[in-house]
N, C-alpha and C. Protein backbone atom coordinates (compact mmCIF):
# COMPACT_ATOMS: atom_id res chain seq x y z
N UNK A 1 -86.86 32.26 -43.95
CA UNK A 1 -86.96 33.18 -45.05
C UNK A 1 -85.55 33.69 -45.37
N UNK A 2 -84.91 33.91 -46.70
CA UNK A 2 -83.85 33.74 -46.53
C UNK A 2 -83.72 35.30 -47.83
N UNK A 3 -82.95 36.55 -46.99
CA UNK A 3 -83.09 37.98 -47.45
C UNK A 3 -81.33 37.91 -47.53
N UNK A 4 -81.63 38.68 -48.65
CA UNK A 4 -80.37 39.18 -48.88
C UNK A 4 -80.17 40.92 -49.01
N UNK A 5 -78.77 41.31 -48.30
CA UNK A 5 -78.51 42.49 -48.16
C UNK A 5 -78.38 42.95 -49.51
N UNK A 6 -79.02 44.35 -50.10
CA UNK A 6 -79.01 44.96 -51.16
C UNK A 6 -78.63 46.38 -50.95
N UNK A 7 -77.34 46.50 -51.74
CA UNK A 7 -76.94 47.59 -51.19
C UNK A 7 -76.65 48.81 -52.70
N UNK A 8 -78.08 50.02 -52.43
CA UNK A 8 -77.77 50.58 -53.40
C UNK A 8 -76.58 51.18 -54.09
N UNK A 9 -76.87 51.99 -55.07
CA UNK A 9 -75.71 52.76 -55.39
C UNK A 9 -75.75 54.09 -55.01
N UNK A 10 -74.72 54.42 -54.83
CA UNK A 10 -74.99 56.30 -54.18
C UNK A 10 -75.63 57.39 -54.92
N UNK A 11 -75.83 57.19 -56.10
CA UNK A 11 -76.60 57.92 -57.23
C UNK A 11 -77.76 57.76 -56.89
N UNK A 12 -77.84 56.71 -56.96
CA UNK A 12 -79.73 56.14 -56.19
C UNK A 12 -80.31 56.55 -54.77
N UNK A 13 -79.28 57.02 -54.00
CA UNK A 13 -79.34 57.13 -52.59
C UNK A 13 -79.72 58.40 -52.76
N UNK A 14 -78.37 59.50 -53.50
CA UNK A 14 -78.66 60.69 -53.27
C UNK A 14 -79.87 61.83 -54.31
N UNK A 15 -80.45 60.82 -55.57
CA UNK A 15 -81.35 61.03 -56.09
C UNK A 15 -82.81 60.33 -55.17
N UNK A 16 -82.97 59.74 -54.28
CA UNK A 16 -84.00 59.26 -53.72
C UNK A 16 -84.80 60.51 -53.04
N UNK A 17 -86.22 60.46 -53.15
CA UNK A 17 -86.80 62.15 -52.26
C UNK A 17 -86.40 61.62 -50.55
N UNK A 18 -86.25 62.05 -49.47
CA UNK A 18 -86.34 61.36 -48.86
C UNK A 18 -87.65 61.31 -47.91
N UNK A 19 -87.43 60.37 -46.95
CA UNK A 19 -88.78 59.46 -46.77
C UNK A 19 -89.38 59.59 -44.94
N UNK A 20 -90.24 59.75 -45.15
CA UNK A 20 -90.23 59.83 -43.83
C UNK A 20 -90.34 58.51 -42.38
N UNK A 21 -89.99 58.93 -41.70
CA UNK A 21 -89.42 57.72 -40.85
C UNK A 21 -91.37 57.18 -40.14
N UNK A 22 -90.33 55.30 -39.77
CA UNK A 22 -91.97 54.72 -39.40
C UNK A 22 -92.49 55.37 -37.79
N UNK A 23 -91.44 55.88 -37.07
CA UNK A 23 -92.05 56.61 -36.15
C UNK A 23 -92.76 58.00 -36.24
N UNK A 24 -92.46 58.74 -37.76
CA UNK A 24 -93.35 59.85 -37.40
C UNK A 24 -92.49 61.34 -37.04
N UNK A 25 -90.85 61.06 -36.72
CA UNK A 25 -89.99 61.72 -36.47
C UNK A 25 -89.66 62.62 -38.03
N UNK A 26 -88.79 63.73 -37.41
CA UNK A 26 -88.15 64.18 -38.84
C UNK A 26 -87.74 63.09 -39.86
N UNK A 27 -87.54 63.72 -41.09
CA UNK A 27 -86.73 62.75 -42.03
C UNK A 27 -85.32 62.45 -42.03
N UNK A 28 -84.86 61.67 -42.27
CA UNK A 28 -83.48 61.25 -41.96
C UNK A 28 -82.33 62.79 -42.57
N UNK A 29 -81.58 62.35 -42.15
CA UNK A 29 -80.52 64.06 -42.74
C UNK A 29 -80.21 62.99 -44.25
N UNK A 30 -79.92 64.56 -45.23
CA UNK A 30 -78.86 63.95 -46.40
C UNK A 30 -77.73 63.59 -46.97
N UNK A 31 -77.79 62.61 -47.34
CA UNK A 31 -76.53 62.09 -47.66
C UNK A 31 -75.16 62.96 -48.33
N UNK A 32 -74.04 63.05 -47.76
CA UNK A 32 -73.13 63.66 -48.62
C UNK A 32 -72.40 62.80 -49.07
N UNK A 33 -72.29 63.64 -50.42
CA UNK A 33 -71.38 62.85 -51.17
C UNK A 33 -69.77 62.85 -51.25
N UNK A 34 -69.15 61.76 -51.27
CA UNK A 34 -67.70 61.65 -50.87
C UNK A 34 -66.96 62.71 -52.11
N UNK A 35 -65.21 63.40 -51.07
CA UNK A 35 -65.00 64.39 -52.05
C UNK A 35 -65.47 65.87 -51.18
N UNK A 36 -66.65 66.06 -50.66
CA UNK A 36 -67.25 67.73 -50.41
C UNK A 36 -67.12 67.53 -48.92
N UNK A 37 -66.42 68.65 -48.24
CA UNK A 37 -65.77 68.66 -46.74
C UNK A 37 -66.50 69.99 -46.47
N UNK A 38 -67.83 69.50 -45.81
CA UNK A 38 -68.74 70.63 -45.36
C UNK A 38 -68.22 70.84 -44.24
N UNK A 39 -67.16 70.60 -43.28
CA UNK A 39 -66.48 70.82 -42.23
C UNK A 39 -66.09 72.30 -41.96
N UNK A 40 -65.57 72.86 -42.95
CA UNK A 40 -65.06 73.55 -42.99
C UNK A 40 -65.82 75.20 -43.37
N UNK A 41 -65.42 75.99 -42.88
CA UNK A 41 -66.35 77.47 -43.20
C UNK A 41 -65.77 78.24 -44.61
N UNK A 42 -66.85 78.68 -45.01
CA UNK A 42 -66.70 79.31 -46.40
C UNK A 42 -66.82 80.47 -46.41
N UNK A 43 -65.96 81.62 -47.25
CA UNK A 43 -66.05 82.58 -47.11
C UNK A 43 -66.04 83.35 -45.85
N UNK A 44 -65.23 83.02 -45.44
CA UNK A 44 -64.89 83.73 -44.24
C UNK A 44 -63.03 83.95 -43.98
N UNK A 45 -63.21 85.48 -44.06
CA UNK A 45 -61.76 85.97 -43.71
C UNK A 45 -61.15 85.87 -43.25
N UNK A 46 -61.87 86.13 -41.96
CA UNK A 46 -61.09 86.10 -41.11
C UNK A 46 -60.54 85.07 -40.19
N UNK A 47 -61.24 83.69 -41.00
CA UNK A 47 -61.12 82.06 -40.60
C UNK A 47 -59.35 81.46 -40.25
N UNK A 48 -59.06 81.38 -39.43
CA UNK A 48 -57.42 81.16 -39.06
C UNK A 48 -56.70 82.23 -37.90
N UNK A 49 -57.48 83.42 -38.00
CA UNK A 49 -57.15 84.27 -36.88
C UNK A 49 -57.88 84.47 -35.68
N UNK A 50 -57.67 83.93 -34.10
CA UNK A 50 -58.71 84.40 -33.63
C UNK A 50 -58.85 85.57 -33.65
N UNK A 51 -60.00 85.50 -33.00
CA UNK A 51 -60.70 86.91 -32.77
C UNK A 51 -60.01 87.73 -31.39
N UNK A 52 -60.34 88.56 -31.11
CA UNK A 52 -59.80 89.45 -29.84
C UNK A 52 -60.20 88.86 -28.82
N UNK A 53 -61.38 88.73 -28.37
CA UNK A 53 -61.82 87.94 -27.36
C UNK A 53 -61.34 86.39 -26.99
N UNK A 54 -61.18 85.87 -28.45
CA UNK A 54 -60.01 84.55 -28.25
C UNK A 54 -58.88 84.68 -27.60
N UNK A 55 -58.19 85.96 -28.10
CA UNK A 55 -57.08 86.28 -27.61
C UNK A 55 -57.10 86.11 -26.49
N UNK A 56 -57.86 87.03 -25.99
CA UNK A 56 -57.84 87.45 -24.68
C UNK A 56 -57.95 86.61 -23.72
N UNK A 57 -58.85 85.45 -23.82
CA UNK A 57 -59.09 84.14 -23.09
C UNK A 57 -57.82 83.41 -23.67
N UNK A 58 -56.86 83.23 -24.61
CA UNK A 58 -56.15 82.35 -24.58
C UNK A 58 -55.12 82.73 -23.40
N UNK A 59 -54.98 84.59 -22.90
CA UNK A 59 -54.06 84.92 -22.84
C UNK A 59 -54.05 85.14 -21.21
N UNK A 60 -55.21 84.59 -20.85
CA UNK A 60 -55.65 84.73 -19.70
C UNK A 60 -54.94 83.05 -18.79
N UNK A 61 -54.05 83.31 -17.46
CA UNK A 61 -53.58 81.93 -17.19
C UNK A 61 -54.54 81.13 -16.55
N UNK A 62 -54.05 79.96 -16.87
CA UNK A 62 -55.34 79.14 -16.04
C UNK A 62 -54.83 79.15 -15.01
N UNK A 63 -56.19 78.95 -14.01
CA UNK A 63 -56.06 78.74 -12.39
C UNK A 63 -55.40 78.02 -11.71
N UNK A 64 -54.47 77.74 -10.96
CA UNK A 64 -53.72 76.65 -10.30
C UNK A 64 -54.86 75.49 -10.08
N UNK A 65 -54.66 74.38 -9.80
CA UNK A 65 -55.54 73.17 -9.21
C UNK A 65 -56.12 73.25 -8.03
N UNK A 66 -57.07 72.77 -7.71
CA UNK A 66 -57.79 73.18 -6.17
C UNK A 66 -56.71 72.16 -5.54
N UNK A 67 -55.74 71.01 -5.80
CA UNK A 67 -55.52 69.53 -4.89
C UNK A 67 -54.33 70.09 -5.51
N UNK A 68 -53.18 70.75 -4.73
CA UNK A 68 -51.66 70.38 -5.07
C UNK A 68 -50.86 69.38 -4.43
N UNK A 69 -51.57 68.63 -3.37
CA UNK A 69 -51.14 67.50 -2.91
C UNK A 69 -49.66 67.79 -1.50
N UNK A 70 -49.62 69.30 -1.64
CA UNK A 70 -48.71 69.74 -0.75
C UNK A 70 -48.77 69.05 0.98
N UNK A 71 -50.44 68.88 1.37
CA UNK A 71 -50.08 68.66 2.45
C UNK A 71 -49.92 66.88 2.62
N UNK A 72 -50.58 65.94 1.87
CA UNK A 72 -49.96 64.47 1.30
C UNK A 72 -49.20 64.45 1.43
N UNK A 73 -47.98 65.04 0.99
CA UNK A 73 -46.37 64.75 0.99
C UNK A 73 -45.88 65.74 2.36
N UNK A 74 -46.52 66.46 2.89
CA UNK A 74 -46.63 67.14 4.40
C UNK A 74 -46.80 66.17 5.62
N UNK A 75 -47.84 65.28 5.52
CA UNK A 75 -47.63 63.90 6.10
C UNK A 75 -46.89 62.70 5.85
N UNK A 76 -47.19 62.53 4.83
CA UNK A 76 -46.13 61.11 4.62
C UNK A 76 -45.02 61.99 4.99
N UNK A 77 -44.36 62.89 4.91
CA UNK A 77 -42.67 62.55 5.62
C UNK A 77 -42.67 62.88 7.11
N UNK A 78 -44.14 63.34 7.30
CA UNK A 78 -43.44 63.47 9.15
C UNK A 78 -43.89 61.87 9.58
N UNK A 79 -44.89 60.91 8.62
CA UNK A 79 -45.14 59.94 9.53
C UNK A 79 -43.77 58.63 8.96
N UNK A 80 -43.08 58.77 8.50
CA UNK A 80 -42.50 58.20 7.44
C UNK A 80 -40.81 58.58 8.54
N UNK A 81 -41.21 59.67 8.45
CA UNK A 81 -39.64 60.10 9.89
C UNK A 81 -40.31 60.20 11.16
N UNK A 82 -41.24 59.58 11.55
CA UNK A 82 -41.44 59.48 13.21
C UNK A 82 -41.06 60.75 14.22
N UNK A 83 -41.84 62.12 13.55
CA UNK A 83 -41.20 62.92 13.50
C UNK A 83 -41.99 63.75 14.90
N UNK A 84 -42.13 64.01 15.95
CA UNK A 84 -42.54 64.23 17.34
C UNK A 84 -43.63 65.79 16.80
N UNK A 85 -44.47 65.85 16.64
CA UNK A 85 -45.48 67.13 16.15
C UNK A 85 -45.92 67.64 17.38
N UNK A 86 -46.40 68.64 17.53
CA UNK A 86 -47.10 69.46 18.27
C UNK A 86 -48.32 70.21 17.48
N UNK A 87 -49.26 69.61 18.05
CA UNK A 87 -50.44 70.23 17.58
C UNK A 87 -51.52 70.87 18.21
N UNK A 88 -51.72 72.76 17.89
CA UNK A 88 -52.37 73.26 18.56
C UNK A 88 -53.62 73.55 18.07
N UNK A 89 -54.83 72.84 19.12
CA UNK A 89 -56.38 73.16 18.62
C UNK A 89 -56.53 74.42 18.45
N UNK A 90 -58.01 74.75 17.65
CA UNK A 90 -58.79 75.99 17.94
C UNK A 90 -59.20 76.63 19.27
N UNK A 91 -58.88 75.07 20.29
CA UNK A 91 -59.84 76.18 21.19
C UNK A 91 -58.66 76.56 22.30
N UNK A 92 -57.25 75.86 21.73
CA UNK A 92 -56.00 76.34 22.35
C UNK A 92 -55.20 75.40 22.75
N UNK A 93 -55.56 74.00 23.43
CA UNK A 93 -55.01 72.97 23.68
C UNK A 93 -53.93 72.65 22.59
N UNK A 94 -52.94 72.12 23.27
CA UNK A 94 -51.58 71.82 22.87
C UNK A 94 -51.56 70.26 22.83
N UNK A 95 -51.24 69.51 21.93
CA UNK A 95 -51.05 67.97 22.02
C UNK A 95 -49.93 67.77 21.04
N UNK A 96 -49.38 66.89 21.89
CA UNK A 96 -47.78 66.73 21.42
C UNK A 96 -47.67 65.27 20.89
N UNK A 97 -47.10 64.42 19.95
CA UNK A 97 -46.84 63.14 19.79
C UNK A 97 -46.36 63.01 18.07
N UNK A 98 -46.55 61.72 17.83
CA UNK A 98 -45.72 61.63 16.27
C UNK A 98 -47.64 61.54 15.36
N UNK A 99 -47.48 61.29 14.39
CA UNK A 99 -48.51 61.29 13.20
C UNK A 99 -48.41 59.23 13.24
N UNK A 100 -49.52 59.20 13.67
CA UNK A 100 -49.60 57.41 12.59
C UNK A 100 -50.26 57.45 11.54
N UNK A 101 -51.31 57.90 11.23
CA UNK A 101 -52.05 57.83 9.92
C UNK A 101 -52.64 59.14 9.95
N UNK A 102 -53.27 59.01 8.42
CA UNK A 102 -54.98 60.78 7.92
C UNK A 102 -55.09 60.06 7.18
N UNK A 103 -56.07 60.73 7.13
CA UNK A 103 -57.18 60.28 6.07
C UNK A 103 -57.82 62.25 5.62
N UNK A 104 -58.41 62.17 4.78
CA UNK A 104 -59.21 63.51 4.64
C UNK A 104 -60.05 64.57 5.52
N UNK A 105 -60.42 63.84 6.33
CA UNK A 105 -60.96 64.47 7.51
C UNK A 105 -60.21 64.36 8.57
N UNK A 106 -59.08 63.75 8.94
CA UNK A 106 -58.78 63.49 10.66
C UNK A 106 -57.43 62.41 10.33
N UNK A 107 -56.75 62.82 11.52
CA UNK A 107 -55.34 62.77 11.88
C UNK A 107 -55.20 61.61 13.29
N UNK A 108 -54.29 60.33 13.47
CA UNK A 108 -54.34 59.56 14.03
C UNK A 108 -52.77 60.07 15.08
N UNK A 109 -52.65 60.44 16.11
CA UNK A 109 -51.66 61.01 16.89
C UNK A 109 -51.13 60.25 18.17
N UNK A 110 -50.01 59.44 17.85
CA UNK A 110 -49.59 58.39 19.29
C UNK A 110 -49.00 59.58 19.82
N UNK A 111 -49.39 59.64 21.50
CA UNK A 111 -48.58 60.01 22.25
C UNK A 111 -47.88 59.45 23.36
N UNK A 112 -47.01 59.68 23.96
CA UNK A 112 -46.39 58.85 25.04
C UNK A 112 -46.96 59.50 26.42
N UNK A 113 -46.72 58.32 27.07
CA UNK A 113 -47.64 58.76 28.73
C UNK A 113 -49.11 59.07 28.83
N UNK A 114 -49.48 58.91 27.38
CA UNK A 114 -50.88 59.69 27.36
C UNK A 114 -51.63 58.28 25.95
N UNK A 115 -52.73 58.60 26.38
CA UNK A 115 -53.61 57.54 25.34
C UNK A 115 -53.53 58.08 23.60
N UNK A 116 -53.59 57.43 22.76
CA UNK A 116 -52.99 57.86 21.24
C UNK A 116 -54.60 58.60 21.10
N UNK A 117 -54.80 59.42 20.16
CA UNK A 117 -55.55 60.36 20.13
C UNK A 117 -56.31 60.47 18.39
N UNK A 118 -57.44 60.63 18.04
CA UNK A 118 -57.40 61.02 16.45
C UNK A 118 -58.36 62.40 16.49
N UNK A 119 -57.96 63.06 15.83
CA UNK A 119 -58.05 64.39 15.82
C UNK A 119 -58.85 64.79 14.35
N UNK A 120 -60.08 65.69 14.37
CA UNK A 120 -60.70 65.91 13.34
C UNK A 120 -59.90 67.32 13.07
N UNK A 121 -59.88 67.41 11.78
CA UNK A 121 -59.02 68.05 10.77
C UNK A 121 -59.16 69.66 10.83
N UNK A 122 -60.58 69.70 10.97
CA UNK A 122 -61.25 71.43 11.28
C UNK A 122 -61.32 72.05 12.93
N UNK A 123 -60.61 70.99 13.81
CA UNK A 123 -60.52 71.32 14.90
C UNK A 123 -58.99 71.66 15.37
N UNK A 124 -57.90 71.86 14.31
CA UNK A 124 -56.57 72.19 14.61
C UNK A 124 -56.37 73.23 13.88
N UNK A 125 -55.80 74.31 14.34
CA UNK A 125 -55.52 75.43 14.38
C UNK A 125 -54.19 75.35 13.17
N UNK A 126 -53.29 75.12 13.71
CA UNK A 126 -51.48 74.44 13.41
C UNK A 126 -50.85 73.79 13.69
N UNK A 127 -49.73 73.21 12.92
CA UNK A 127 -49.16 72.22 13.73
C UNK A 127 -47.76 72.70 13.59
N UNK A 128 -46.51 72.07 14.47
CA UNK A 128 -45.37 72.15 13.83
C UNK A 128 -44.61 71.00 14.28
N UNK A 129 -43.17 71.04 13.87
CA UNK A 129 -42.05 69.96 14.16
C UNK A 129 -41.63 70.55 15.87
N UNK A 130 -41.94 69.67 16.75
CA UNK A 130 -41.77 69.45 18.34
C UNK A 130 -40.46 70.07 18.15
N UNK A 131 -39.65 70.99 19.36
CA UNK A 131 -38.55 71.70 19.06
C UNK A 131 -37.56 70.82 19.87
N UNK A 132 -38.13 70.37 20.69
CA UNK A 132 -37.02 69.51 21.89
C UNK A 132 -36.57 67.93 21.37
């Protein structure tokens, strides 16, 4: 069967009643005609100034980021300088050695004389740079 696309004219479109759809749904919205920028608000004054409450939220700073990435670059240079840490648990224990890897939860710790160690993240108190 061989149909061809017929494509009215916009006079015809926007004089048509419109129709209601084969599902039973609202009727389709109406057509605007090119030229009219319903975008925009009418009659309104005070349109270009915010309001006070705009203000006030513009003037308000935003929050720092929850992820400043401070402690990322806190590891990579102690594991990056083989750098001898001391790390003291919560429940007081002292463990001394360099950083090999982290991940988000837990810390991978070679020590010498002693078996290498990985350490969950909520179980260390502080750490610092070994003084000796």
């Amino acid at each position: 069967m061989n149909r061809k696309l017929i494509r009215p004219k916009l006079t015809e479109v926007t004089l048509r009643p419109p129709e209601e759809s084969r599902s039973g749904g609202p009727p389709p919205k109406p057509i605007v005609k090119s030229g009219m920028n319903n975008d925009r608000p009418r009659n309104n004054p005070g349109h270009g100034k915010p309001s006070s409450q705009q203000a006030q939220q513009q003037a308000q700073k935003k929050s720092p980021p929850q992820d400043t990435n401070a402690e990322i670059f806190y590891y990579k240079k102690q594991i990056e300088g083989h750098v001898p840490m001391v790390i003291i648990l919560q429940d007081g224990e002292k463990i001394c050695g360099t950083i090999e890897w982290y991940d988000r939860h837990a810390l991978k710790v070679n020590r010498e004389n002693e078996p290498n160690i990985v350490l969950l993240k909520h179980n260390i108190k502080y750490m610092y740079k070994d003084p000796e």
